[in-house]
PDB file of C-alpha atoms in Angstrom:
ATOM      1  CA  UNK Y   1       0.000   0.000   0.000  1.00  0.00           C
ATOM      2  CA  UNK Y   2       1.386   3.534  -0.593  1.00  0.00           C
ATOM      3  CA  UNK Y   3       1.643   5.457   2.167  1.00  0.00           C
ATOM      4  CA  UNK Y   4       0.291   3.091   4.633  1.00  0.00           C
ATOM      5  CA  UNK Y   5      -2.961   3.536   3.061  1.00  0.00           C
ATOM      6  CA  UNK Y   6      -5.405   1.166   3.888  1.00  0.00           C
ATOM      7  CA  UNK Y   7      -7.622  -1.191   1.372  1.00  0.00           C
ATOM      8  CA  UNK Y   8     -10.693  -0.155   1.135  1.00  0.00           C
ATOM      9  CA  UNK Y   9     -13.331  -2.656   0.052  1.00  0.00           C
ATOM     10  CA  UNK Y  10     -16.302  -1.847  -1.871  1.00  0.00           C
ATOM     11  CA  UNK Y  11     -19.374  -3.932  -2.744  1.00  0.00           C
ATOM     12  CA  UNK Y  12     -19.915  -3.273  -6.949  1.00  0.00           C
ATOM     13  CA  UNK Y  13     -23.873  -3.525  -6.490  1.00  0.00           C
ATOM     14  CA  UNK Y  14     -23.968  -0.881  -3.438  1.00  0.00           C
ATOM     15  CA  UNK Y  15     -20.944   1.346  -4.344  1.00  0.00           C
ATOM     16  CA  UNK Y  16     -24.099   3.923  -4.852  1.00  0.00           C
ATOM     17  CA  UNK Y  17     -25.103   6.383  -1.682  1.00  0.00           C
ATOM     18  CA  UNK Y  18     -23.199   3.966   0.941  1.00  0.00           C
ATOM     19  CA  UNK Y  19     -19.911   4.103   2.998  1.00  0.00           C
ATOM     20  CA  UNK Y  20     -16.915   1.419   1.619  1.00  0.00           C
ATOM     21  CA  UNK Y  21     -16.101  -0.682   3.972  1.00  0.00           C
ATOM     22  CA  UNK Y  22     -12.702  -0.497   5.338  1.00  0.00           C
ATOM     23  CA  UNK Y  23     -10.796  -4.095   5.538  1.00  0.00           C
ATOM     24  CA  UNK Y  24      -9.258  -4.258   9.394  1.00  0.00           C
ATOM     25  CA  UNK Y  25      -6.749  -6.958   9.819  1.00  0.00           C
ATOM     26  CA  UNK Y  26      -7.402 -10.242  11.484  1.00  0.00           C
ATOM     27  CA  UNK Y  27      -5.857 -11.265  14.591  1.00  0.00           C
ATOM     28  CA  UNK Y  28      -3.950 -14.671  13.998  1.00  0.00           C
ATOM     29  CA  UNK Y  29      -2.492 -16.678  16.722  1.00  0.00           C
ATOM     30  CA  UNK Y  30       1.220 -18.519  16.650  1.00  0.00           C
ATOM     31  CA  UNK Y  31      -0.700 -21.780  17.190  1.00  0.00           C
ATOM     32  CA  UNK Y  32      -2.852 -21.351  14.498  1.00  0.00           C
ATOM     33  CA  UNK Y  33       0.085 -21.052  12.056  1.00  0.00           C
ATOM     34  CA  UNK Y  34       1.396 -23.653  13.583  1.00  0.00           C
ATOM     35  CA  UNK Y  35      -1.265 -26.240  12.709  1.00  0.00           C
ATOM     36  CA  UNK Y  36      -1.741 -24.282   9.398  1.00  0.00           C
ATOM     37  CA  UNK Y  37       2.041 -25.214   8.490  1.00  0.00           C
ATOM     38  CA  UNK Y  38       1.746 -28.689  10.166  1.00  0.00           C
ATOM     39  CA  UNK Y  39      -1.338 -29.278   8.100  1.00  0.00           C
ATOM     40  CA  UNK Y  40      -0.023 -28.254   4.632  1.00  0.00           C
ATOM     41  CA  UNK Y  41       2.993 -30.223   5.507  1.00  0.00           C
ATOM     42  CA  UNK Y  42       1.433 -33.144   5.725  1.00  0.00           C
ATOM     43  CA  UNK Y  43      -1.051 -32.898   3.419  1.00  0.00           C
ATOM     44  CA  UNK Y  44       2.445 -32.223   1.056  1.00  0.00           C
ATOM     45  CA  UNK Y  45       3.610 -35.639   2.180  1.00  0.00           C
ATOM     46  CA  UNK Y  46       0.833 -37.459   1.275  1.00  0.00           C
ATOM     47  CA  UNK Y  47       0.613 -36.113  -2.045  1.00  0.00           C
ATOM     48  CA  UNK Y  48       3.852 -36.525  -2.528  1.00  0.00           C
ATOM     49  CA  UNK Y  49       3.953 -40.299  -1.279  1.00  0.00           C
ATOM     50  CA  UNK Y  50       0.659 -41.203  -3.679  1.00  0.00           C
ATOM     51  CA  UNK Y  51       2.445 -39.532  -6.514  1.00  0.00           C
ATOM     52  CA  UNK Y  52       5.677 -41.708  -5.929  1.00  0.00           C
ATOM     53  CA  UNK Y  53       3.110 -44.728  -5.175  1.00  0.00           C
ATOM     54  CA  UNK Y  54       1.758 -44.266  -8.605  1.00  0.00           C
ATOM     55  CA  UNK Y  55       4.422 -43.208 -10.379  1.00  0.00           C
ATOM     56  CA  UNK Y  56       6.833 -45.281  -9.006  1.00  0.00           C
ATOM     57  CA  UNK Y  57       8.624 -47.596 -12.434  1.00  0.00           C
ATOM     58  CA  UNK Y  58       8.131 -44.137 -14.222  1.00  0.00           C
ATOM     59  CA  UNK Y  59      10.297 -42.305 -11.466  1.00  0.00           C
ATOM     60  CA  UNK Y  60      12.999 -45.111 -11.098  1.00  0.00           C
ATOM     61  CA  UNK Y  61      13.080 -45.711 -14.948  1.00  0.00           C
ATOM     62  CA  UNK Y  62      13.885 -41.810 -15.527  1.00  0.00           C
ATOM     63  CA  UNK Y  63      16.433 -41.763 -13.015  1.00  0.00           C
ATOM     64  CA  UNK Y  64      18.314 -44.750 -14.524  1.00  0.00           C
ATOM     65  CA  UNK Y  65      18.210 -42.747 -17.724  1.00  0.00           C
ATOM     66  CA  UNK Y  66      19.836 -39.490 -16.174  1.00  0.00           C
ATOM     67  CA  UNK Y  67      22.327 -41.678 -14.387  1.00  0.00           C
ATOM     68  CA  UNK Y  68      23.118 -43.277 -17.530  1.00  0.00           C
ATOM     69  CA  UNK Y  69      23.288 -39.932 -19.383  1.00  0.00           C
ATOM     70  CA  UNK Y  70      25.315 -38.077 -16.649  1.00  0.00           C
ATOM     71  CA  UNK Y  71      27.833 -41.104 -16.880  1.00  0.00           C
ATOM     72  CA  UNK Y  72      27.841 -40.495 -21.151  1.00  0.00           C
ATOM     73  CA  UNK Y  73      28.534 -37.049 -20.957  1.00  0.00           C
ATOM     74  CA  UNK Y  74      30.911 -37.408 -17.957  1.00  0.00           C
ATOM     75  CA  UNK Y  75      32.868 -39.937 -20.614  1.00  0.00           C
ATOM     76  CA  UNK Y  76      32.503 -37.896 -23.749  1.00  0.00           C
ATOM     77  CA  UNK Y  77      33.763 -34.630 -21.466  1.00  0.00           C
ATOM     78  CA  UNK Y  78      36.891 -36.502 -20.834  1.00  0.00           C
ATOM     79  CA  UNK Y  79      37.609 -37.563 -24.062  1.00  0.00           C
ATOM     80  CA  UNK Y  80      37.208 -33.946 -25.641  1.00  0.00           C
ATOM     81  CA  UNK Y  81      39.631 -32.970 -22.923  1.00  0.00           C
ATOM     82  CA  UNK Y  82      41.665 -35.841 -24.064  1.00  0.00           C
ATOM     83  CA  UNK Y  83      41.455 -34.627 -27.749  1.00  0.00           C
ATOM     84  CA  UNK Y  84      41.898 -30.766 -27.240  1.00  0.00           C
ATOM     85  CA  UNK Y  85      45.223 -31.506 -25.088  1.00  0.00           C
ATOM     86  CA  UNK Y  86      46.877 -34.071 -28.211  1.00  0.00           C
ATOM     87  CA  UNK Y  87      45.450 -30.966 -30.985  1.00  0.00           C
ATOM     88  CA  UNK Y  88      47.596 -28.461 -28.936  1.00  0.00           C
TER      89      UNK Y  88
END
């Protein structure tokens, strides 16, 4: 907000002839965050466990490939360091 202005809410059918209605803050407790945070957290887990559940061959098959790949490139880096050292 500019100027530590605060937001002003207005209704679109009764912006005519009446006051806006200014939005106050809402008291929120720590423990309330807490359980917010604990919630999403495991709510994140779950997901995150039925996803691998489901998923699981697709996950393990993909990471065989980029372990495979990382160990190709790895080899084909060291043989164009190889090559560029016997061109010098």
């Amino acid at each position: 907000m500019i100027n530590n202005q605060h937001r002003v809410i207005v209704n679109v059918g009764e912006a005519h002839g009446h006051q806006p209605v200014t939005a106050k803050p809402s008291v929120v407790s720590v423990s309330s965050i807490d359980s917010d945070v604990s919630d999403r957290r495991d709510v994140r887990e779950a997901l995150y466990s039925g996803i691998f559940r489901r998923h699981r061959k697709t996950i393990l098959v993909l990471g065989s490939f980029l372990k495979m790949l990382r160990a190709y490139l790895d080899r084909m880096h060291a043989l164009a360091q190889v090559f560029v050292i016997v061109t010098l």
